[in-house]
Short mmCIF file of C-alpha atoms and ligand atoms in Angstrom, two decimals:
data_model
loop_
_atom_site.label_atom_id
_atom_site.label_comp_id
_atom_site.label_asym_id
_atom_site.label_seq_id
_atom_site.Cartn_x
_atom_site.Cartn_y
_atom_site.Cartn_z
CA MET Y 1 -38.48 55.39 96.28
CA SER Y 2 -38.16 51.40 97.14
CA GLN Y 3 -36.30 51.29 94.44
CA VAL Y 4 -34.17 47.08 94.04
CA PRO Y 5 -31.16 48.04 95.71
CA VAL Y 6 -26.91 48.77 93.48
CA ILE Y 7 -23.71 48.18 94.93
CA THR Y 8 -21.60 49.98 91.58
CA ILE Y 9 -17.42 49.07 91.78
CA ASP Y 10 -16.28 51.55 89.28
CA GLY Y 11 -12.91 51.79 87.72
CA PRO Y 12 -9.87 51.62 84.78
CA SER Y 13 -8.65 48.02 84.35
CA GLY Y 14 -6.96 46.39 86.31
CA SER Y 15 -8.24 47.53 89.21
CA GLY Y 16 -10.00 44.12 90.36
CA LYS Y 17 -13.10 45.57 89.49
CA GLY Y 18 -13.94 41.26 88.33
CA THR Y 19 -12.87 39.55 90.69
CA VAL Y 20 -14.60 42.24 93.66
CA THR Y 21 -17.58 41.86 91.99
CA ALA Y 22 -17.93 38.41 91.93
CA LEU Y 23 -16.95 38.53 95.57
CA VAL Y 24 -19.68 40.82 97.16
CA ALA Y 25 -22.61 39.38 94.96
CA ALA Y 26 -22.28 36.39 96.38
CA HIS Y 27 -22.06 37.39 99.76
CA PHE Y 28 -25.11 39.13 99.04
CA GLY Y 29 -26.98 36.55 96.71
CA TRP Y 30 -27.45 39.63 94.38
CA GLN Y 31 -26.55 39.58 90.96
CA VAL Y 32 -24.09 40.50 88.80
CA LEU Y 33 -23.88 43.93 85.59
CA ASP Y 34 -20.38 43.15 83.60
CA SER Y 35 -20.86 46.10 81.45
CA GLY Y 36 -17.91 45.86 80.13
CA ALA Y 37 -18.64 42.34 78.68
CA ILE Y 38 -21.34 44.06 77.03
CA TYR Y 39 -19.36 47.24 75.25
CA ARG Y 40 -17.25 43.63 74.00
CA VAL Y 41 -19.76 42.20 72.81
CA LEU Y 42 -21.16 44.53 70.47
CA ALA Y 43 -17.74 45.19 68.94
CA LEU Y 44 -17.43 41.63 68.71
CA ALA Y 45 -21.15 41.87 66.80
CA ALA Y 46 -20.36 44.88 64.37
CA GLU Y 47 -16.27 43.78 63.75
CA GLN Y 48 -18.18 40.25 62.57
CA SER Y 49 -20.46 42.15 60.18
CA GLY Y 50 -17.80 44.24 59.26
CA ILE Y 51 -19.35 47.70 60.32
CA ALA Y 52 -16.69 50.43 60.64
CA PRO Y 53 -15.94 51.35 64.81
CA THR Y 54 -17.01 55.13 63.18
CA ASN Y 55 -20.25 54.20 62.24
CA GLU Y 56 -21.85 55.55 65.38
CA ALA Y 57 -26.43 55.41 63.87
CA ALA Y 58 -25.74 51.39 62.84
CA LEU Y 59 -23.40 50.87 65.80
CA ARG Y 60 -26.53 51.92 68.01
CA THR Y 61 -29.26 49.84 65.89
CA MET Y 62 -27.04 46.71 66.37
CA ALA Y 63 -26.45 47.59 70.81
CA LEU Y 64 -30.80 48.28 70.60
CA GLN Y 65 -31.15 44.75 68.72
CA LEU Y 66 -28.19 42.63 70.21
CA GLN Y 67 -28.77 39.04 70.98
CA VAL Y 68 -26.79 37.99 74.36
CA GLN Y 69 -27.01 36.29 77.19
CA PHE Y 70 -25.67 34.83 80.64
CA VAL Y 71 -25.80 31.75 80.68
CA ASP Y 72 -23.94 29.45 83.82
CA GLY Y 73 -21.20 32.12 83.51
CA LYS Y 74 -21.09 31.92 79.40
CA THR Y 75 -21.55 35.10 77.55
CA LEU Y 76 -23.98 34.12 74.23
CA LEU Y 77 -24.44 35.36 70.75
CA ASN Y 78 -27.04 35.15 69.55
CA GLY Y 79 -26.45 31.58 71.02
CA ALA Y 80 -23.58 31.12 70.04
CA ASP Y 81 -20.67 30.52 73.07
CA ILE Y 82 -18.31 33.67 73.06
CA SER Y 83 -17.44 33.96 76.18
CA ARG Y 84 -14.02 34.12 74.81
CA ALA Y 85 -13.55 36.09 71.65
CA ILE Y 86 -14.27 38.60 73.69
CA ARG Y 87 -11.22 39.06 75.92
CA ASN Y 88 -9.28 39.05 73.31
CA GLU Y 89 -7.19 42.56 73.45
CA THR Y 90 -8.25 43.31 70.36
CA VAL Y 91 -12.10 43.17 71.13
CA GLY Y 92 -10.93 44.90 73.99
CA ALA Y 93 -9.55 48.53 72.26
CA TYR Y 94 -12.70 48.52 69.67
CA ALA Y 95 -15.26 47.97 72.93
CA SER Y 96 -12.65 51.19 73.94
CA GLN Y 97 -12.97 53.20 70.70
CA ILE Y 98 -16.85 52.93 70.42
CA ALA Y 99 -17.40 53.38 73.63
CA ALA Y 100 -17.09 56.67 72.65
CA LEU Y 101 -20.11 57.22 70.94
CA PRO Y 102 -23.19 58.71 72.74
CA GLY Y 103 -25.51 56.62 70.55
CA VAL Y 104 -23.75 53.55 71.44
CA ARG Y 105 -23.91 54.46 75.07
CA GLU Y 106 -27.08 55.52 75.16
CA GLY Y 107 -28.79 52.02 72.88
CA LEU Y 108 -26.85 50.26 75.89
CA LEU Y 109 -27.90 52.32 78.85
CA GLN Y 110 -31.73 50.29 78.71
CA ARG Y 111 -30.10 46.97 78.74
CA GLN Y 112 -27.81 47.40 81.44
CA ARG Y 113 -30.69 49.13 83.72
CA ASP Y 114 -32.48 45.84 83.09
CA PHE Y 115 -29.92 44.30 84.68
CA ARG Y 116 -31.28 46.26 88.27
CA LEU Y 117 -33.71 42.53 90.22
CA ALA Y 118 -34.05 41.68 93.35
CA PRO Y 119 -32.20 41.00 96.16
CA GLY Y 120 -29.72 43.78 94.26
CA LEU Y 121 -27.32 43.62 92.09
CA VAL Y 122 -23.83 44.70 91.70
CA ALA Y 123 -22.55 47.00 88.73
CA ASP Y 124 -19.07 46.71 87.27
CA GLY Y 125 -17.84 49.30 84.73
CA ARG Y 126 -16.67 52.70 84.49
CA ASP Y 127 -20.08 54.71 84.47
CA MET Y 128 -22.50 52.96 86.63
CA GLY Y 129 -22.07 55.24 89.23
CA THR Y 130 -22.65 58.62 87.80
CA VAL Y 131 -24.19 57.47 84.69
CA VAL Y 132 -25.95 53.87 84.43
CA PHE Y 133 -27.13 53.49 88.29
CA ALA Y 134 -26.62 57.62 89.43
CA ASP Y 135 -29.11 56.77 91.90
CA ALA Y 136 -27.05 53.84 93.73
CA GLN Y 137 -27.18 53.35 97.45
CA LEU Y 138 -23.30 52.52 97.18
CA LYS Y 139 -21.06 53.67 95.03
CA VAL Y 140 -17.36 52.58 95.12
CA PHE Y 141 -14.32 53.39 93.09
CA LEU Y 142 -11.52 50.67 92.24
CA THR Y 143 -8.47 52.27 91.45
CA ALA Y 144 -5.01 51.10 91.33
CA SER Y 145 -0.93 51.86 89.86
CA ALA Y 146 -0.54 51.58 86.80
CA GLU Y 147 2.36 49.69 87.55
CA GLU Y 148 0.00 47.33 89.79
CA ARG Y 149 -2.26 46.72 87.45
CA ALA Y 150 0.18 46.15 84.79
CA ARG Y 151 2.14 43.44 87.18
CA ARG Y 152 -1.36 41.91 88.21
CA ARG Y 153 -1.90 41.44 84.47
CA TYR Y 154 1.37 40.30 83.70
CA LEU Y 155 1.91 37.12 86.49
CA GLN Y 156 -1.91 36.11 85.21
CA LEU Y 157 -1.37 35.96 82.10
CA LYS Y 158 2.62 34.27 82.57
CA ASN Y 159 0.78 32.02 84.86
CA ALA Y 160 -2.11 31.11 81.25
CA GLY Y 161 2.10 30.11 79.27
CA HIS Y 162 1.87 32.95 77.99
CA SER Y 163 5.55 35.42 77.48
CA VAL Y 164 4.49 39.07 77.67
CA SER Y 165 6.46 42.48 78.39
CA LEU Y 166 5.13 43.87 81.37
CA PRO Y 167 7.13 47.60 79.95
CA ASP Y 168 4.55 46.68 76.93
CA LEU Y 169 2.05 45.73 79.60
CA VAL Y 170 2.50 48.69 81.10
CA GLU Y 171 2.41 51.20 78.08
CA GLU Y 172 -0.94 49.86 76.72
CA ILE Y 173 -2.31 50.14 80.40
CA ARG Y 174 -1.75 53.28 80.03
CA ALA Y 175 -2.44 53.83 77.28
CA ARG Y 176 -6.70 52.88 77.53
CA ASP Y 177 -6.74 54.82 80.95
CA GLU Y 178 -6.26 57.53 78.76
CA ARG Y 179 -8.33 56.70 75.84
CA ASP Y 180 -11.42 56.66 78.59
CA THR Y 181 -11.11 59.08 81.44
CA GLY Y 182 -10.32 61.26 78.56
CA ARG Y 183 -13.67 61.13 76.14
CA GLU Y 184 -16.32 63.23 76.04
CA VAL Y 185 -19.63 60.44 76.81
CA ALA Y 186 -19.12 59.14 80.66
CA PRO Y 187 -16.32 59.63 81.16
CA LEU Y 188 -14.12 57.25 83.57
CA LYS Y 189 -14.13 59.18 87.20
CA PRO Y 190 -15.60 58.63 90.08
CA ALA Y 191 -19.38 59.84 91.14
CA ASP Y 192 -19.07 62.45 93.88
CA ASP Y 193 -20.66 60.36 96.72
CA ALA Y 194 -18.17 57.71 95.16
CA VAL Y 195 -15.94 55.89 98.39
CA VAL Y 196 -13.04 56.13 96.65
CA LEU Y 197 -10.12 53.01 97.59
CA ASP Y 198 -7.02 52.38 95.98
CA SER Y 199 -5.97 48.88 96.40
CA THR Y 200 -2.23 49.23 94.91
CA THR Y 201 -1.13 47.78 98.79
CA LEU Y 202 -4.14 45.84 99.63
CA THR Y 203 -5.55 42.19 98.78
CA ILE Y 204 -9.10 41.37 97.74
CA GLU Y 205 -10.09 39.58 100.72
CA GLN Y 206 -8.73 43.47 102.09
CA VAL Y 207 -10.92 45.37 99.58
CA VAL Y 208 -13.77 42.87 100.06
CA GLU Y 209 -13.87 43.13 103.21
CA ARG Y 210 -13.98 46.67 103.35
CA ILE Y 211 -16.78 47.05 100.88
CA LEU Y 212 -19.21 45.03 103.17
CA ALA Y 213 -18.31 47.53 106.29
CA GLU Y 214 -19.43 50.38 103.84
CA ALA Y 215 -22.55 48.72 102.44
CA THR Y 216 -23.44 47.31 106.40
CA ALA Y 217 -22.73 51.07 107.23
CA ARG Y 218 -25.93 51.96 104.79
CA GLY Y 219 -28.23 49.05 105.03
CA LEU Y 220 -27.31 47.05 103.23
CA ALA Y 221 -28.41 43.43 103.48
CA GLY Y 222 -26.04 40.25 103.77
O1 C5P G 1 -14.27 46.21 81.07
P1 C5P G 1 -13.32 45.84 80.20
O2 C5P G 1 -12.44 45.71 79.21
O3 C5P G 1 -14.60 44.26 79.87
O4 C5P G 1 -14.09 46.98 79.27
C1 C5P G 1 -13.80 46.87 77.84
C2 C5P G 1 -13.93 48.60 77.11
O5 C5P G 1 -15.44 49.00 77.12
C3 C5P G 1 -13.19 50.10 77.95
O6 C5P G 1 -12.10 49.70 77.95
C4 C5P G 1 -14.50 50.87 78.05
O7 C5P G 1 -14.25 51.74 77.23
C5 C5P G 1 -15.13 50.25 77.85
N1 C5P G 1 -16.98 50.43 79.19
C6 C5P G 1 -17.15 51.35 78.96
N2 C5P G 1 -18.41 50.93 80.35
C7 C5P G 1 -17.74 50.56 80.65
C8 C5P G 1 -18.07 49.71 80.46
C9 C5P G 1 -17.02 49.23 79.75
O8 C5P G 1 -16.76 52.54 77.99
N3 C5P G 1 -19.17 50.91 81.69
#
């Protein structure tokens, strides 16, 4: 099978997946798939249309028909820029709720696989290595302690001028972890053949270096 190469980077919220994915993709000159953004777009579209987060049939139909585009770092829904709107916590929580429905996951499956274009893809999510790209050449599971992930998020929000409480963030992160790991379909867990990287005490640069070393060991060109 001469498939376009894929590196999958799965892990919990706040593990640094997004940043690491962008850096690894830039190194190779490959495409990026931010699968969480797709779940978030569907959540926003459903919210705007008044579809209940339990209406699996309507959500599946919407997932199949969603007019979403990723252009120049922007996320467009029916042509409108929703890059900022999908990042709020309400949309994130709605996304994680509808992501537990098998019909939604199935409805978004092919859309995610369509990102596998030459010369290669780095895919960021929760089930990239276990479900969507089960035949990926390199699978990484990136994690960090809940406290460290909350601390990173806290600094990010504080620097952006928001007033936030660290204990509240630790609680929020724990709740989201529980929802994502506890669900029946495509729960968050490392693939059997994944390289597990704990970034609690590593810098972003060190994480990227490790991933590039694993990629080289697998003969991926860069
Ligand atoms: O990564 P991000 O926080 O943007 O993802 C939002 C939510 O979408 C996650 O909490 C998770 O429930 C869901 N998701 C998923 N599978 C993926 C990516 C995201 O279930 N591959």
